[in-house]
Coordinates of C-alpha atoms and ligand atoms in Angstrom, one line a residue:
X237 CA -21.6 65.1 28.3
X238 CA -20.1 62.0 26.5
X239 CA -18.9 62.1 23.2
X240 CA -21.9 59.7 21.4
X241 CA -24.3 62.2 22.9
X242 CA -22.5 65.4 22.0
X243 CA -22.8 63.5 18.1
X244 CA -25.9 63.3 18.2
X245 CA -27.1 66.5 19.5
X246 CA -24.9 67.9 16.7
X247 CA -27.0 65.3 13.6
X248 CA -30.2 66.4 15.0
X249 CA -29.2 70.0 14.8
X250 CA -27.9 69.6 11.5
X251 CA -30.8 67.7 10.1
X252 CA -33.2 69.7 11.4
X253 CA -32.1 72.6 9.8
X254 CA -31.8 70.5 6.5
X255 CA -35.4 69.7 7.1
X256 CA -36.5 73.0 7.4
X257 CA -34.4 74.4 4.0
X258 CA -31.6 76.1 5.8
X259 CA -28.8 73.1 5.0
X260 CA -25.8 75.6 6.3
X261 CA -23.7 73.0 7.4
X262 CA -23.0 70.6 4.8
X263 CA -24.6 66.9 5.4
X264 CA -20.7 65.5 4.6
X265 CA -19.8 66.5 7.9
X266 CA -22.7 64.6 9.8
X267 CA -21.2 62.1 12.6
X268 CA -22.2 58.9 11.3
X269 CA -26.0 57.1 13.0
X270 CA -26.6 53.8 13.1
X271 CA -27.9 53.6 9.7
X272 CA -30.7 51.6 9.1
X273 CA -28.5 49.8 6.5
X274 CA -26.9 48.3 9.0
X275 CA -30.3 46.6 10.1
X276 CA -30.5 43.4 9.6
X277 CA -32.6 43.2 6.1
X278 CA -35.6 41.6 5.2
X279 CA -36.7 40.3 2.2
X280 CA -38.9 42.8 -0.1
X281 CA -42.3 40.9 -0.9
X282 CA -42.9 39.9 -4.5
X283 CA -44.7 42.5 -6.1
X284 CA -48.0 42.7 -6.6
X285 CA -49.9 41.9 -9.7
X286 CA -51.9 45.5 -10.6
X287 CA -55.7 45.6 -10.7
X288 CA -57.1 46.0 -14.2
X289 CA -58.4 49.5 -14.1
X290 CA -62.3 49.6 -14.0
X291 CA -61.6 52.3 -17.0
X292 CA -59.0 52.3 -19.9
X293 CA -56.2 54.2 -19.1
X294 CA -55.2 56.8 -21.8
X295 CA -52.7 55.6 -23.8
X296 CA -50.6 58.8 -22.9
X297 CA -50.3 57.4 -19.1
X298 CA -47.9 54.4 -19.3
X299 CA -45.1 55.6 -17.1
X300 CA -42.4 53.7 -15.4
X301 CA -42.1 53.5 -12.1
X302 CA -39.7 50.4 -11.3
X303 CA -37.9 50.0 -8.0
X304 CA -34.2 51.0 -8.1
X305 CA -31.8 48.4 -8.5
X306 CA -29.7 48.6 -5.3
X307 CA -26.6 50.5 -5.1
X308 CA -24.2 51.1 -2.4
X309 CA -24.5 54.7 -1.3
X310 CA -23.9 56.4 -4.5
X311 CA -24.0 60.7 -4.7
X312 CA -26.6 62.2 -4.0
X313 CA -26.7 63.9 -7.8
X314 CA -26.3 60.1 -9.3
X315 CA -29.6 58.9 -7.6
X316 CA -31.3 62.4 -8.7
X317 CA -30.5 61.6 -12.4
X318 CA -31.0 58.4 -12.4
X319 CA -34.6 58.6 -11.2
X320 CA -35.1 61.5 -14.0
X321 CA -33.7 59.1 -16.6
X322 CA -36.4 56.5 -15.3
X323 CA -39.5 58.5 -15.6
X324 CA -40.8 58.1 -19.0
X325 CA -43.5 60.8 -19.4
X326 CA -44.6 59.9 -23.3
X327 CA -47.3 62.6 -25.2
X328 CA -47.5 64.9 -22.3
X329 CA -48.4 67.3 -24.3
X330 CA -51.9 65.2 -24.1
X331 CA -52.8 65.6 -21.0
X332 CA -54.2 69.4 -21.3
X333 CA -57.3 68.4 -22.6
X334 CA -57.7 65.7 -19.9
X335 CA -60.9 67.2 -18.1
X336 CA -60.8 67.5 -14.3
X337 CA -62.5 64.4 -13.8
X338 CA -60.2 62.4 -16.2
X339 CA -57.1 63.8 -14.1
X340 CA -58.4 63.0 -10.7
X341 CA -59.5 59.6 -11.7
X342 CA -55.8 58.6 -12.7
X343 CA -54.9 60.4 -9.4
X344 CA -57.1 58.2 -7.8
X345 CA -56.0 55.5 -9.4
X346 CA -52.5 55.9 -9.2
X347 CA -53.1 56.4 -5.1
X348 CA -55.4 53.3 -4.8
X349 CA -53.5 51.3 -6.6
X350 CA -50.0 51.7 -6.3
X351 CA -48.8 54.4 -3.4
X352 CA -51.5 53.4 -0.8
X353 CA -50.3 49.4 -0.6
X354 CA -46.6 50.6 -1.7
X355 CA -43.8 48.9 -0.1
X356 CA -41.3 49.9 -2.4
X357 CA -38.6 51.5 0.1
X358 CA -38.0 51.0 3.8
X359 CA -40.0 54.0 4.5
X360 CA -43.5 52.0 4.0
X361 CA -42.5 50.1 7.7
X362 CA -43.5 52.5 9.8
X363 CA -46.0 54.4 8.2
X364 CA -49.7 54.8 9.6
X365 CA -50.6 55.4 5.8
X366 CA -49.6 57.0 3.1
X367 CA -49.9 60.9 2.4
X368 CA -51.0 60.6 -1.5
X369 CA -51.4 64.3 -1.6
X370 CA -54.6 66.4 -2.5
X371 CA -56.2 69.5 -4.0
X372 CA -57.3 70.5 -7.6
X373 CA -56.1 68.1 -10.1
X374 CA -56.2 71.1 -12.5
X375 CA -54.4 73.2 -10.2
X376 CA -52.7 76.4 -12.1
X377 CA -50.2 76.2 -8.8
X378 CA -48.7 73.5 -7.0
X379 CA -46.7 73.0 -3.5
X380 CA -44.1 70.6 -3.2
X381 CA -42.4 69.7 0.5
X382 CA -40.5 67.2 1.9
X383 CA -42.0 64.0 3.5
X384 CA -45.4 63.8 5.7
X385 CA -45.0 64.7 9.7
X386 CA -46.3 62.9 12.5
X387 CA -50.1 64.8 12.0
X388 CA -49.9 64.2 8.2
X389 CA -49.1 59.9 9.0
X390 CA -52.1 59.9 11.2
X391 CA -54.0 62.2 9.0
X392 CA -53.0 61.1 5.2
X393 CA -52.9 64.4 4.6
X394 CA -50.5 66.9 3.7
X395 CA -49.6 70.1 5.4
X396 CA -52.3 69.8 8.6
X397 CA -50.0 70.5 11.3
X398 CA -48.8 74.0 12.4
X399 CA -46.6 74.0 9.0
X400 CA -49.8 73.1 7.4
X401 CA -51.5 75.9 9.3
X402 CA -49.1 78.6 8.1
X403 CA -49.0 77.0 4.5
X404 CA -52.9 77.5 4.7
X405 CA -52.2 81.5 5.4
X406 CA -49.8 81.7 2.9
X407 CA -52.1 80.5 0.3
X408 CA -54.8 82.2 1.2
X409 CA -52.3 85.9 1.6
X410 CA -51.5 84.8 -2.0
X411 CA -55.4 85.0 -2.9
X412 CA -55.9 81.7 -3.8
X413 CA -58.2 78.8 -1.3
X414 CA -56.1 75.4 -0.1
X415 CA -58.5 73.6 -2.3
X416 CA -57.7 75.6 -5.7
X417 CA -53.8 74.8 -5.4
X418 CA -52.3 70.9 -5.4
X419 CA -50.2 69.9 -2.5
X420 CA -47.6 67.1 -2.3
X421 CA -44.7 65.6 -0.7
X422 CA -41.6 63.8 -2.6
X423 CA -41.9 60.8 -0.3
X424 CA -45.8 59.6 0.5
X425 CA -44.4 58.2 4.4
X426 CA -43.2 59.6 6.9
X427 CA -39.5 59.1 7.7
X428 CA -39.1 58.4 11.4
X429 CA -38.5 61.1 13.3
X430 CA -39.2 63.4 10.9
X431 CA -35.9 63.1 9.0
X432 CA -34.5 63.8 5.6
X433 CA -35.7 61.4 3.1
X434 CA -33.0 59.3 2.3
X435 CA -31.8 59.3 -1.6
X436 CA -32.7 55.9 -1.8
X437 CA -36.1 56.5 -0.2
X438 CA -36.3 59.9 -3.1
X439 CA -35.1 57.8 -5.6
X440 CA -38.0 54.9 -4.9
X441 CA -40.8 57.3 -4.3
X442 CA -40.0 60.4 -6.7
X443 CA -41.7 58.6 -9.8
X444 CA -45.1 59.0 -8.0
X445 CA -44.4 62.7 -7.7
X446 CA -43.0 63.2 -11.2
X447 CA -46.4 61.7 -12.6
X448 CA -48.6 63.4 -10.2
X449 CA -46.7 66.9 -11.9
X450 CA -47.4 64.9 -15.7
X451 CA -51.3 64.9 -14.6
X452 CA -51.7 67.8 -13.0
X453 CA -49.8 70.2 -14.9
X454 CA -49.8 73.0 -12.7
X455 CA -48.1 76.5 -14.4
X456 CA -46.3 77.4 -11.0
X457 CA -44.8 75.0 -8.6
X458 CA -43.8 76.5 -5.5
X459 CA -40.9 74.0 -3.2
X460 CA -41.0 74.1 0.3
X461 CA -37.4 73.9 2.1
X462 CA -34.3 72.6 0.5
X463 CA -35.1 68.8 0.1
X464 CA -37.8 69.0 -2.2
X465 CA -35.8 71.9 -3.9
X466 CA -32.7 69.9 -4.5
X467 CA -34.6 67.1 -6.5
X468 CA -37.2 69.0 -8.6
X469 CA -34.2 71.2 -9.8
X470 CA -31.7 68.2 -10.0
X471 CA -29.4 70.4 -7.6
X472 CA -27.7 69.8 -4.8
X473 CA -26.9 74.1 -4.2
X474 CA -28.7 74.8 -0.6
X475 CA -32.1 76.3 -0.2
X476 CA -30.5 79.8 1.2
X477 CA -28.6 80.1 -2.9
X478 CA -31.7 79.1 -5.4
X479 CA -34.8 80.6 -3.2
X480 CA -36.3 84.2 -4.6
X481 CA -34.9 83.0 -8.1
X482 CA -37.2 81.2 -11.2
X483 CA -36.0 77.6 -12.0
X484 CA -37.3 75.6 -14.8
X485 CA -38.7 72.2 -14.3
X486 CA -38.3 70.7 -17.9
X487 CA -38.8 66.8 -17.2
X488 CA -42.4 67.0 -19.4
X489 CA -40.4 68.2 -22.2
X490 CA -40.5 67.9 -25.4
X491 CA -44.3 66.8 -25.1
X492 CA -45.4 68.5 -22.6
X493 CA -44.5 72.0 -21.2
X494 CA -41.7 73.9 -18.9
X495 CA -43.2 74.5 -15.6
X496 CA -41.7 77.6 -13.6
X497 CA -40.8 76.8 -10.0
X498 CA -39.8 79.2 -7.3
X499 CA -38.3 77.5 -4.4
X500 CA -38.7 79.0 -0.5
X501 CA -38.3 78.1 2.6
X502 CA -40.3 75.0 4.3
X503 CA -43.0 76.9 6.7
X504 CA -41.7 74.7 9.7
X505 CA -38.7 76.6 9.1
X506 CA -40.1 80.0 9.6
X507 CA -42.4 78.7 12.3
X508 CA -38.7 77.9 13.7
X509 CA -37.3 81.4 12.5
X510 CA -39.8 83.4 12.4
X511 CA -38.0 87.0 12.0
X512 CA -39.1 89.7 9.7
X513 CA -36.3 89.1 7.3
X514 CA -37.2 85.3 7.0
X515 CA -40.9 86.6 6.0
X516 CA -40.0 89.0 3.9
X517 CA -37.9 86.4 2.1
X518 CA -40.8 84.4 1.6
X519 CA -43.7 87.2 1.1
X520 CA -41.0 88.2 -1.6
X521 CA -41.1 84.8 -3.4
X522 CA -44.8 84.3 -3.1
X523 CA -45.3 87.7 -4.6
X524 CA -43.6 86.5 -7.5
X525 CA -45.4 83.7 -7.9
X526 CA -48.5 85.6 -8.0
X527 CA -47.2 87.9 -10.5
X528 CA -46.1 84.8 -12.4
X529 CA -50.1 83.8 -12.8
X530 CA -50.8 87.0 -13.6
X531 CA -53.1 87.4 -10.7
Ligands
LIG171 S1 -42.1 56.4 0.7 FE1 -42.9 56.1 -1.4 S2 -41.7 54.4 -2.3 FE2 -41.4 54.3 -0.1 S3 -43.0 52.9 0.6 FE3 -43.8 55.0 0.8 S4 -45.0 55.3 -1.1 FE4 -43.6 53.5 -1.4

């Protein structure tokens, strides 16, 4: 086996097992792809003038969400603070007498509007559509993975392939219906080949998530797989340290409120692994969650 094949057996293994939460090998070591950098570049279109909203916005809702300015592969923890430092999230606190109809109308909006026509990282090129996300936009719990899969880009939904299958379960073991919880992604297109978002890629899309969170408020979110982990805590410690253990995510703050989050492992990971222990793990954290909502 030649060398350039030997490499890239070993980066697919390596990602992979980033992808699913288990990052045991750090990503440092990773022999160097042909990086889409290297591409030649094209031109971003001009930005497109917003709609007016057919309805006032609440004053409470005017949230940044500018692309990056470009920097030349910076650490990974830089691009994680510097997209917290660009999400404004003014009055929060507001937002908890938003009805359910007032929240999913901005969600709405926010997807019609902005994510669905977005073009605001590379990620948008070879997308079928976006994966906006979906559930209750009151939700007292919310999932947050990765990116969408190849079923989710043909779908625009999150979480409908075999992962989504075993989420399904594991909501339903936990008591609750899919349609009572809220279920994201940190980037809304799929990354090709179903790799790890780039941190440019996080650090374009992330806003969208961050606001969904400011709308929706939930009291519990729950991170599938290390990815998704790493950015909501602002973290770069793998998946296999911080699951099983409460984190606080405090980026509402001071207006609005600390939300608890309990990372676990992705369910394509124990679809992957599925051993007792790995379950356990993961009945474990879910337990906790439920205890957490006093269910
Ligand atoms: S991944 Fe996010 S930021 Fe990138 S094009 Fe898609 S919606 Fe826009």
């Amino acid at each position: 086996m030649d060398e350039l094949r030997q490499q890239r057996i070993l980066r697919q293994h390596i990602l992979t097992d980033h992808l699913m939460g288990v990052g045991t090998v750090p990503m440092s070591i990773l022999p160097q792809a042909p990086a889409a950098s290297e591409r030649p570049q094209q031109a971003m279109p001009p930005r497109q003038q917003r709609p007016t909203p057919s309805t006032p916005r609440p004053s409470n809702f005017q949230l940044s969400n500018q692309p990056p300015a470009p920097k030349p592969s910076p650490p990974a923890t830089s691009v994680i603070e510097s997209l917290w430092s660009r999400i404004t999230i003014p009055n929060a606190a507001g937002n908890e007498s938003l009805t359910v109809e007032e929240k999913q109308q901005l969600l709405d909006q926010m997807n019609t509007m902005e994510v669905s026509t977005c073009r605001q990282c590379d990620l948008c090129k070879a997308r079928t559509q976006t994966v906006f996300g979906e559930g209750s936009a009151t939700a007292e719990l919310m999932f947050v993975g990765e990116g969408p899969g190849q079923n989710e880009d043909l779908q625009g939904r999150p979480f409908v392939g075999r992962a989504g299958e075993l989420l399904d379960k594991m909501i339903q073991a936990m008591g609750f219906k899919r349609e009572d919880v809220y279920i994201a992604n940190v980037v809304k297109c799929r990354p090709p080949n179903n790799r790890t978002p780039q941190m440019a890629e996080v650090q374009a899309c992330g806003g969208y998530l961050l606001r969904q969170i400011a709308i929706i408020q939930p009291k519990v979110i729950v991170t599938l797989g290390g990815p998704a982990a790493q950015l909501m805590l602002n973290t770069q410690t793998g998946i296999t340290r911080i699951r099983g253990q409460w984190h606080t995510f405090d980026a509402l703050k001071p207006e609005g409120p600390s939300i608890d989050v309990m990372p676990t492992f992705h369910p394509a990971y124990l679809l992957r692994s599925y051993t007792h222990d790995n379950r356990k793990k993961v009945w474990s954290d879910l337990q906790a969650v439920i205890e957490r909502l006093g269910k």
